[in-house]
CSV table of C-alpha atoms in Angstrom, one decimal:
chain,number,residue,atom,x,y,z
U,273,MET,CA,21.1,28.0,5.7
U,274,ILE,CA,18.9,25.4,3.9
U,275,LEU,CA,20.3,21.9,3.6
U,276,THR,CA,19.0,19.6,0.9
U,277,ILE,CA,19.7,15.9,0.9
U,278,CYS,CA,19.5,14.0,-2.5
U,279,PRO,CA,19.9,10.3,-2.1
U,280,ASN,CA,19.4,9.4,-5.8
U,281,PRO,CA,20.6,12.0,-8.3
U,282,SER,CA,19.7,11.6,-11.9
U,283,ILE,CA,20.4,12.8,-15.4
U,284,ASP,CA,17.0,13.9,-16.6
U,285,CYS,CA,16.5,13.6,-20.4
U,286,THR,CA,13.4,15.5,-21.4
U,287,ILE,CA,12.2,14.5,-24.9
U,288,GLU,CA,9.4,16.4,-26.7
U,289,LEU,CA,7.4,14.7,-29.4
U,290,ASP,CA,4.4,15.7,-31.5
U,291,SER,CA,2.7,12.6,-30.2
U,292,LEU,CA,3.8,9.4,-28.5
U,293,ASN,CA,3.0,6.4,-30.7
U,294,VAL,CA,3.6,3.1,-28.8
U,295,GLY,CA,5.0,0.4,-31.0
U,296,LYS,CA,5.7,2.8,-33.8
U,297,LEU,CA,8.5,5.2,-34.9
U,298,ASN,CA,8.7,8.4,-32.9
U,299,ARG,CA,10.7,11.4,-34.0
U,300,ILE,CA,12.2,13.8,-31.4
U,301,ARG,CA,11.2,17.4,-31.7
U,302,SER,CA,13.6,18.6,-29.0
U,303,LYS,CA,15.7,17.1,-26.2
U,304,VAL,CA,17.1,18.7,-23.0
U,305,GLU,CA,19.4,17.0,-20.5
U,306,THR,CA,19.8,18.3,-17.0
U,307,TYR,CA,21.8,17.1,-14.0
U,308,SER,CA,19.3,17.0,-11.2
U,309,GLY,CA,17.5,15.1,-8.5
U,310,LYS,CA,14.6,16.3,-6.4
U,311,ALA,CA,16.6,17.7,-3.6
U,312,LEU,CA,19.2,19.2,-5.9
U,313,ASN,CA,16.4,21.0,-7.7
U,314,VAL,CA,15.2,22.4,-4.3
U,315,ALA,CA,18.8,23.7,-3.6
U,316,LYS,CA,18.9,25.5,-7.0
U,317,GLY,CA,15.4,27.0,-6.5
U,318,VAL,CA,16.4,28.3,-3.0
U,319,ALA,CA,19.4,30.0,-4.6
U,320,ARG,CA,17.4,31.6,-7.3
U,321,LEU,CA,15.2,33.1,-4.6
U,322,GLY,CA,18.2,34.7,-3.0
U,323,GLU,CA,18.8,32.4,0.0
U,324,LYS,CA,21.8,30.2,0.8
U,325,SER,CA,21.5,26.5,0.2
U,326,MET,CA,23.8,23.5,0.7
U,327,ALA,CA,23.4,20.3,-1.3
U,328,THR,CA,24.5,16.9,-0.2
U,329,GLY,CA,23.7,13.3,-0.9
U,330,PHE,CA,25.1,10.4,-2.9
U,331,MET,CA,27.0,11.0,-6.1
U,332,PHE,CA,28.8,8.9,-8.7
U,333,HIS,CA,32.3,9.4,-10.2
U,334,ASN,CA,31.3,9.1,-13.9
U,335,HIS,CA,29.0,12.1,-13.8
U,336,GLY,CA,29.7,13.9,-10.6
U,337,LYS,CA,31.6,16.9,-12.0
U,338,LEU,CA,28.7,17.7,-14.3
U,339,PHE,CA,26.3,17.8,-11.4
U,340,GLU,CA,28.7,20.0,-9.4
U,341,GLN,CA,29.1,22.4,-12.4
U,342,ALA,CA,25.3,22.7,-12.6
U,343,LEU,CA,25.1,23.5,-8.9
U,344,ASP,CA,28.1,26.0,-9.2
U,345,LYS,CA,26.2,27.8,-11.9
U,346,ASP,CA,23.4,28.6,-9.5
U,347,GLY,CA,25.8,29.4,-6.6
U,348,VAL,CA,24.9,26.3,-4.6
U,349,SER,CA,27.5,24.9,-2.1
U,350,HIS,CA,27.8,21.1,-2.2
U,351,GLU,CA,29.5,18.2,-0.6
U,352,PHE,CA,28.7,14.6,-1.6
U,353,VAL,CA,29.5,11.0,-0.8
U,354,TYR,CA,30.9,9.5,-3.9
U,355,SER,CA,30.5,5.9,-5.2
U,356,GLU,CA,31.8,4.1,-8.3
U,357,GLY,CA,29.7,4.1,-11.5
U,358,GLY,CA,27.4,6.6,-13.1
U,359,ALA,CA,24.2,8.4,-12.2
U,360,ARG,CA,20.9,6.9,-13.4
U,361,VAL,CA,19.2,8.4,-16.5
U,362,ASN,CA,15.5,9.3,-16.3
U,363,TYR,CA,13.5,9.9,-19.5
U,364,LYS,CA,10.6,12.4,-19.5
U,365,ILE,CA,8.6,12.2,-22.7
U,366,ILE,CA,6.2,15.1,-23.4
U,367,ASP,CA,3.8,15.2,-26.3
U,368,LYS,CA,2.0,18.2,-27.8
U,369,ARG,CA,-0.9,17.8,-25.3
U,370,SER,CA,1.6,18.3,-22.5
U,371,MET,CA,1.1,14.7,-21.4
U,372,LEU,CA,4.1,13.4,-19.5
U,373,THR,CA,5.4,9.8,-19.7
U,374,GLU,CA,8.2,9.0,-17.4
U,375,ILE,CA,10.7,6.1,-17.6
U,376,ASN,CA,13.0,6.0,-14.6
U,377,ASP,CA,16.3,4.1,-14.4
U,378,LYS,CA,17.2,2.1,-11.2
U,379,GLY,CA,20.9,3.3,-11.2
U,380,GLU,CA,23.9,2.0,-9.3
U,381,THR,CA,24.0,0.1,-6.0
U,382,VAL,CA,25.2,2.1,-3.0
U,383,GLY,CA,27.0,0.1,-0.3
U,384,ARG,CA,26.4,0.3,3.5
U,385,ASP,CA,29.7,1.9,4.1
U,386,LYS,CA,28.7,4.8,1.8
U,387,GLN,CA,25.3,5.0,3.6
U,388,LEU,CA,27.0,5.4,7.0
U,389,GLU,CA,29.3,8.0,5.5
U,390,LEU,CA,26.4,10.1,4.3
U,391,ILE,CA,24.6,9.9,7.7
U,392,GLU,CA,27.8,11.3,9.3
U,393,LEU,CA,28.0,14.0,6.7
U,394,VAL,CA,24.4,15.1,7.2
U,395,LYS,CA,25.0,15.1,11.0
U,396,ARG,CA,27.9,17.5,10.5
U,397,LEU,CA,26.3,19.8,7.9
U,398,SER,CA,22.9,20.1,9.6
U,399,VAL,CA,24.5,21.8,12.6
U,400,ASP,CA,24.6,25.0,10.6
U,401,CYS,CA,21.2,24.8,9.0
U,402,ASN,CA,17.7,25.9,10.0
U,403,ILE,CA,15.8,23.8,7.4
U,404,ALA,CA,16.7,20.4,6.0
U,405,VAL,CA,15.0,18.8,2.9
U,406,MET,CA,15.2,15.1,2.0
U,407,SER,CA,13.4,14.1,-1.1
U,408,GLY,CA,13.2,11.6,-3.8
U,409,SER,CA,13.7,7.9,-4.2
U,410,LEU,CA,16.6,5.7,-2.9
U,411,PRO,CA,19.3,4.0,-4.9
U,412,ASN,CA,19.7,0.3,-5.2
U,413,GLY,CA,21.0,-1.3,-2.0
U,414,VAL,CA,19.4,1.3,0.3
U,415,ASP,CA,16.5,0.3,2.5
U,416,PRO,CA,13.6,2.7,3.1
U,417,SER,CA,14.7,2.9,6.8
U,418,PHE,CA,17.6,5.0,5.6
U,419,TYR,CA,15.2,8.0,5.5
U,420,ASN,CA,14.6,7.7,9.2
U,421,GLU,CA,18.4,7.1,9.8
U,422,VAL,CA,19.3,10.3,8.1
U,423,LEU,CA,16.6,12.5,9.5
U,424,SER,CA,17.2,11.2,13.1
U,425,VAL,CA,20.8,12.7,13.1
U,426,ILE,CA,19.5,16.2,12.3
U,427,PRO,CA,19.0,18.5,15.3
U,428,ASP,CA,15.4,18.8,16.6
U,429,ARG,CA,15.5,22.6,16.2
U,430,VAL,CA,15.8,22.1,12.4
U,431,LYS,CA,12.6,22.1,10.4
U,432,LYS,CA,12.6,18.8,8.4
U,433,ILE,CA,10.8,18.7,5.1
U,434,VAL,CA,10.2,15.5,3.2
U,435,ASP,CA,9.0,14.9,-0.3
U,436,THR,CA,8.9,11.2,-1.1
U,437,GLU,CA,6.3,8.3,-1.1
U,438,THR,CA,5.4,4.7,-0.2
U,439,ASP,CA,7.7,3.0,2.3
U,440,ASN,CA,10.2,5.9,2.3
U,441,MET,CA,7.5,8.2,3.6
U,442,VAL,CA,6.4,5.7,6.3
U,443,GLU,CA,10.0,5.5,7.5
U,444,ALA,CA,10.5,9.3,7.4
U,445,LEU,CA,7.4,9.8,9.6
U,446,LYS,CA,8.9,7.7,12.4
U,447,GLY,CA,10.8,10.9,13.3
U,448,LYS,CA,9.8,14.5,13.7
U,449,VAL,CA,8.9,15.9,10.2
U,450,PHE,CA,7.8,19.5,10.0
U,451,MET,CA,6.3,19.5,6.4
U,452,VAL,CA,5.5,17.1,3.6
U,453,LYS,CA,4.6,17.9,0.0
U,454,PRO,CA,2.5,15.2,-1.6
U,455,ASN,CA,0.8,15.7,-5.0
U,456,LEU,CA,-2.7,14.4,-5.4
U,457,ARG,CA,-1.8,11.0,-6.5
U,458,GLU,CA,0.7,10.5,-3.6
U,459,LEU,CA,-1.9,11.8,-1.2
U,460,GLU,CA,-4.5,9.3,-2.5
U,461,SER,CA,-2.0,6.5,-2.2
U,462,PHE,CA,-1.0,7.4,1.3
U,463,SER,CA,-4.6,7.9,2.5
U,464,GLY,CA,-5.9,4.9,0.7
U,465,GLY,CA,-8.8,6.4,-1.3
U,466,THR,CA,-9.7,8.5,-4.4
U,467,LEU,CA,-10.1,12.2,-3.6
U,468,HIS,CA,-12.4,14.6,-5.5
U,469,THR,CA,-13.3,17.6,-3.3
U,470,ARG,CA,-11.3,20.0,-1.1
U,471,SER,CA,-13.0,18.5,1.9
U,472,GLU,CA,-11.8,15.0,1.0
U,473,ILE,CA,-8.3,16.3,0.4
U,474,LEU,CA,-8.2,18.0,3.7
U,475,ARG,CA,-9.5,14.9,5.5
U,476,ALA,CA,-6.8,12.8,3.8
U,477,THR,CA,-4.0,15.2,5.0
U,478,TYR,CA,-4.9,14.3,8.6
U,479,LYS,CA,-3.1,11.0,8.2
U,480,TYR,CA,0.1,13.0,8.0
U,481,ILE,CA,-0.8,15.3,10.8
U,482,ASP,CA,-1.7,12.4,13.0
U,483,ASN,CA,1.9,11.3,12.5
U,484,GLY,CA,3.2,14.6,13.8
U,485,VAL,CA,3.6,16.6,10.6
U,486,GLU,CA,2.8,20.3,11.2
U,487,TYR,CA,2.3,21.5,7.6
U,488,VAL,CA,0.9,19.5,4.6
U,489,LEU,CA,1.4,21.2,1.2
U,490,VAL,CA,-0.7,19.4,-1.4
U,491,SER,CA,0.2,20.2,-5.0
U,492,LEU,CA,-2.8,20.0,-7.4
U,493,GLY,CA,-1.1,20.6,-10.7
U,494,ALA,CA,-3.0,23.2,-12.8
U,495,ASP,CA,-5.5,23.6,-10.0
U,496,GLY,CA,-2.9,25.1,-7.7
U,497,ALA,CA,-2.2,23.9,-4.1
U,498,ILE,CA,-3.6,23.6,-0.6
U,499,LEU,CA,-1.7,24.2,2.6
U,500,THR,CA,-3.0,23.0,6.0
U,501,ASN,CA,-1.8,22.5,9.5
U,502,GLY,CA,-5.0,20.7,10.6
U,503,LYS,CA,-6.5,23.8,12.1
U,504,GLU,CA,-6.1,26.4,9.4
U,505,SER,CA,-6.3,25.7,5.7
U,506,TYR,CA,-5.6,27.8,2.6
U,507,TYR,CA,-6.0,27.4,-1.2
U,508,CYS,CA,-4.2,29.1,-4.0
U,509,LYS,CA,-5.1,28.7,-7.7
U,510,SER,CA,-2.3,28.7,-10.3
U,511,ALA,CA,-2.0,31.4,-12.9
U,512,ASN,CA,-2.8,30.5,-16.5
U,513,VAL,CA,0.5,30.0,-18.3
U,514,ALA,CA,1.8,28.2,-21.4
U,515,VAL,CA,3.0,24.7,-20.2
U,516,ASN,CA,6.4,23.6,-21.4
U,517,SER,CA,7.3,21.0,-18.8
U,518,THR,CA,5.9,20.0,-15.4
U,519,VAL,CA,9.1,18.2,-14.4
U,520,GLY,CA,10.5,19.8,-11.2
U,521,ALA,CA,7.5,21.9,-10.5
U,522,GLY,CA,7.0,20.3,-7.1
U,523,ASP,CA,10.6,20.8,-6.2
U,524,CYS,CA,10.3,24.5,-7.0
U,525,MET,CA,7.3,24.6,-4.6
U,526,VAL,CA,9.4,23.1,-1.9
U,527,ALA,CA,12.2,25.6,-2.5
U,528,ALA,CA,9.9,28.6,-2.2
U,529,ALA,CA,8.3,27.1,1.0
U,530,CYS,CA,11.8,26.7,2.5
U,531,VAL,CA,12.6,30.3,1.8
U,532,GLN,CA,9.4,31.5,3.4
U,533,LEU,CA,9.9,29.3,6.5
U,534,GLU,CA,13.4,30.8,6.8
U,535,LYS,CA,11.7,34.2,6.9
U,536,ASP,CA,9.0,33.0,9.4
U,537,ALA,CA,6.3,33.9,6.9
U,538,ASP,CA,2.7,33.1,7.6
U,539,MET,CA,0.9,30.2,5.9
U,540,SER,CA,-0.8,32.3,3.4
U,541,GLU,CA,2.4,33.8,2.1
U,542,LEU,CA,4.2,30.5,2.1
U,543,LEU,CA,1.5,29.0,-0.1
U,544,ARG,CA,1.4,32.0,-2.5
U,545,CYS,CA,5.2,31.8,-3.0
U,546,SER,CA,5.1,28.1,-3.4
U,547,VAL,CA,2.5,28.2,-6.1
U,548,SER,CA,4.3,31.1,-7.8
U,549,ALA,CA,7.5,29.0,-8.0
U,550,GLY,CA,5.8,25.9,-9.2
U,551,THR,CA,3.8,27.7,-11.8
U,552,ALA,CA,6.8,29.6,-13.1
U,553,SER,CA,8.8,26.4,-13.4
U,554,ILE,CA,6.3,24.8,-15.9
U,555,THR,CA,7.0,27.7,-18.4
U,556,THR,CA,10.6,26.4,-18.9
U,557,SER,CA,11.7,23.3,-20.8
U,558,GLY,CA,13.0,20.2,-19.2
U,559,THR,CA,14.0,20.6,-15.6
U,560,ASN,CA,15.3,24.1,-16.0
U,561,LEU,CA,13.3,25.2,-13.0
U,562,PHE,CA,12.1,28.8,-12.8
U,563,TYR,CA,13.5,32.2,-13.5
U,564,ARG,CA,13.1,35.0,-10.9
U,565,ASP,CA,11.4,37.4,-13.2
U,566,LYS,CA,8.7,34.9,-14.1
U,567,TYR,CA,8.3,34.0,-10.5
U,568,ASP,CA,7.7,37.7,-9.6
U,569,GLU,CA,5.3,38.1,-12.5
U,570,ILE,CA,3.1,35.2,-11.4
U,571,TYR,CA,3.3,36.2,-7.7
U,572,SER,CA,1.6,39.5,-8.6
U,573,LYS,CA,-1.3,37.7,-10.3
U,574,ILE,CA,-2.3,35.0,-7.8
U,575,PHE,CA,-4.1,35.2,-4.5
U,576,VAL,CA,-4.7,33.0,-1.5
U,577,GLU,CA,-8.1,32.2,0.1
U,578,LYS,CA,-8.8,30.6,3.4
U,579,ILE,CA,-10.9,27.4,3.3
């Protein structure tokens, strides 16, 4: 089983405009609302690829049933730690050039009692899993050290995957993390420099590997992705598809990687499947993730090369 831990769920409101005119009237062309969060997206993606997933994390009474219904629709099991209030609302504004502008809410404060409750819940649920994913930001009132607190109660035999940034990532890496999935901007921020070439990207990944990470999966948007373990490195270019929304593409990559790790696939296959899922997801609107038939179609068109 694959366990996903979502500390900061969100209602994602994706708004499409012909163009974003700052300081002027903007008319909405379409609007899609989804009940998600990075780790919840991973859980749904795992289920769409035919594997069993379990979602946990913080949840809020005002909107919790809507999140649970969305997970039920994909056949994802779930158990949350509930707090008062409502989930934050994140706005994703996309113009006709497929440029994405994000406005993220801060959300409710989560007390220390609830934090300790989630740590205990993760400790119990992780006993039955092979892979655990913790991803995304933290809610108000939760210190970055919470990443390390949660990951430290997961058994050492479980492969831990982290997709977050800044101080959250620093704290996560204090424990044993199997894989991280930065995008190019996050990798540049973590390594402290602008990256232009594959060689520069690979050198930058060593900062993760030096902290004990075994796999670094770098998403490069339309250029595909790179996977390295510090000794072997692979590159896979994305297929050319019509872009509807890039929101959630990275989460879909993580979902596919989890499924391949569950199957003990080699690095090349893991990368090919990750890029297939990420590319398939951008063909859907909002954070609707990917559909299996599109994933299979893209998988048949892309190839991996060793670098």
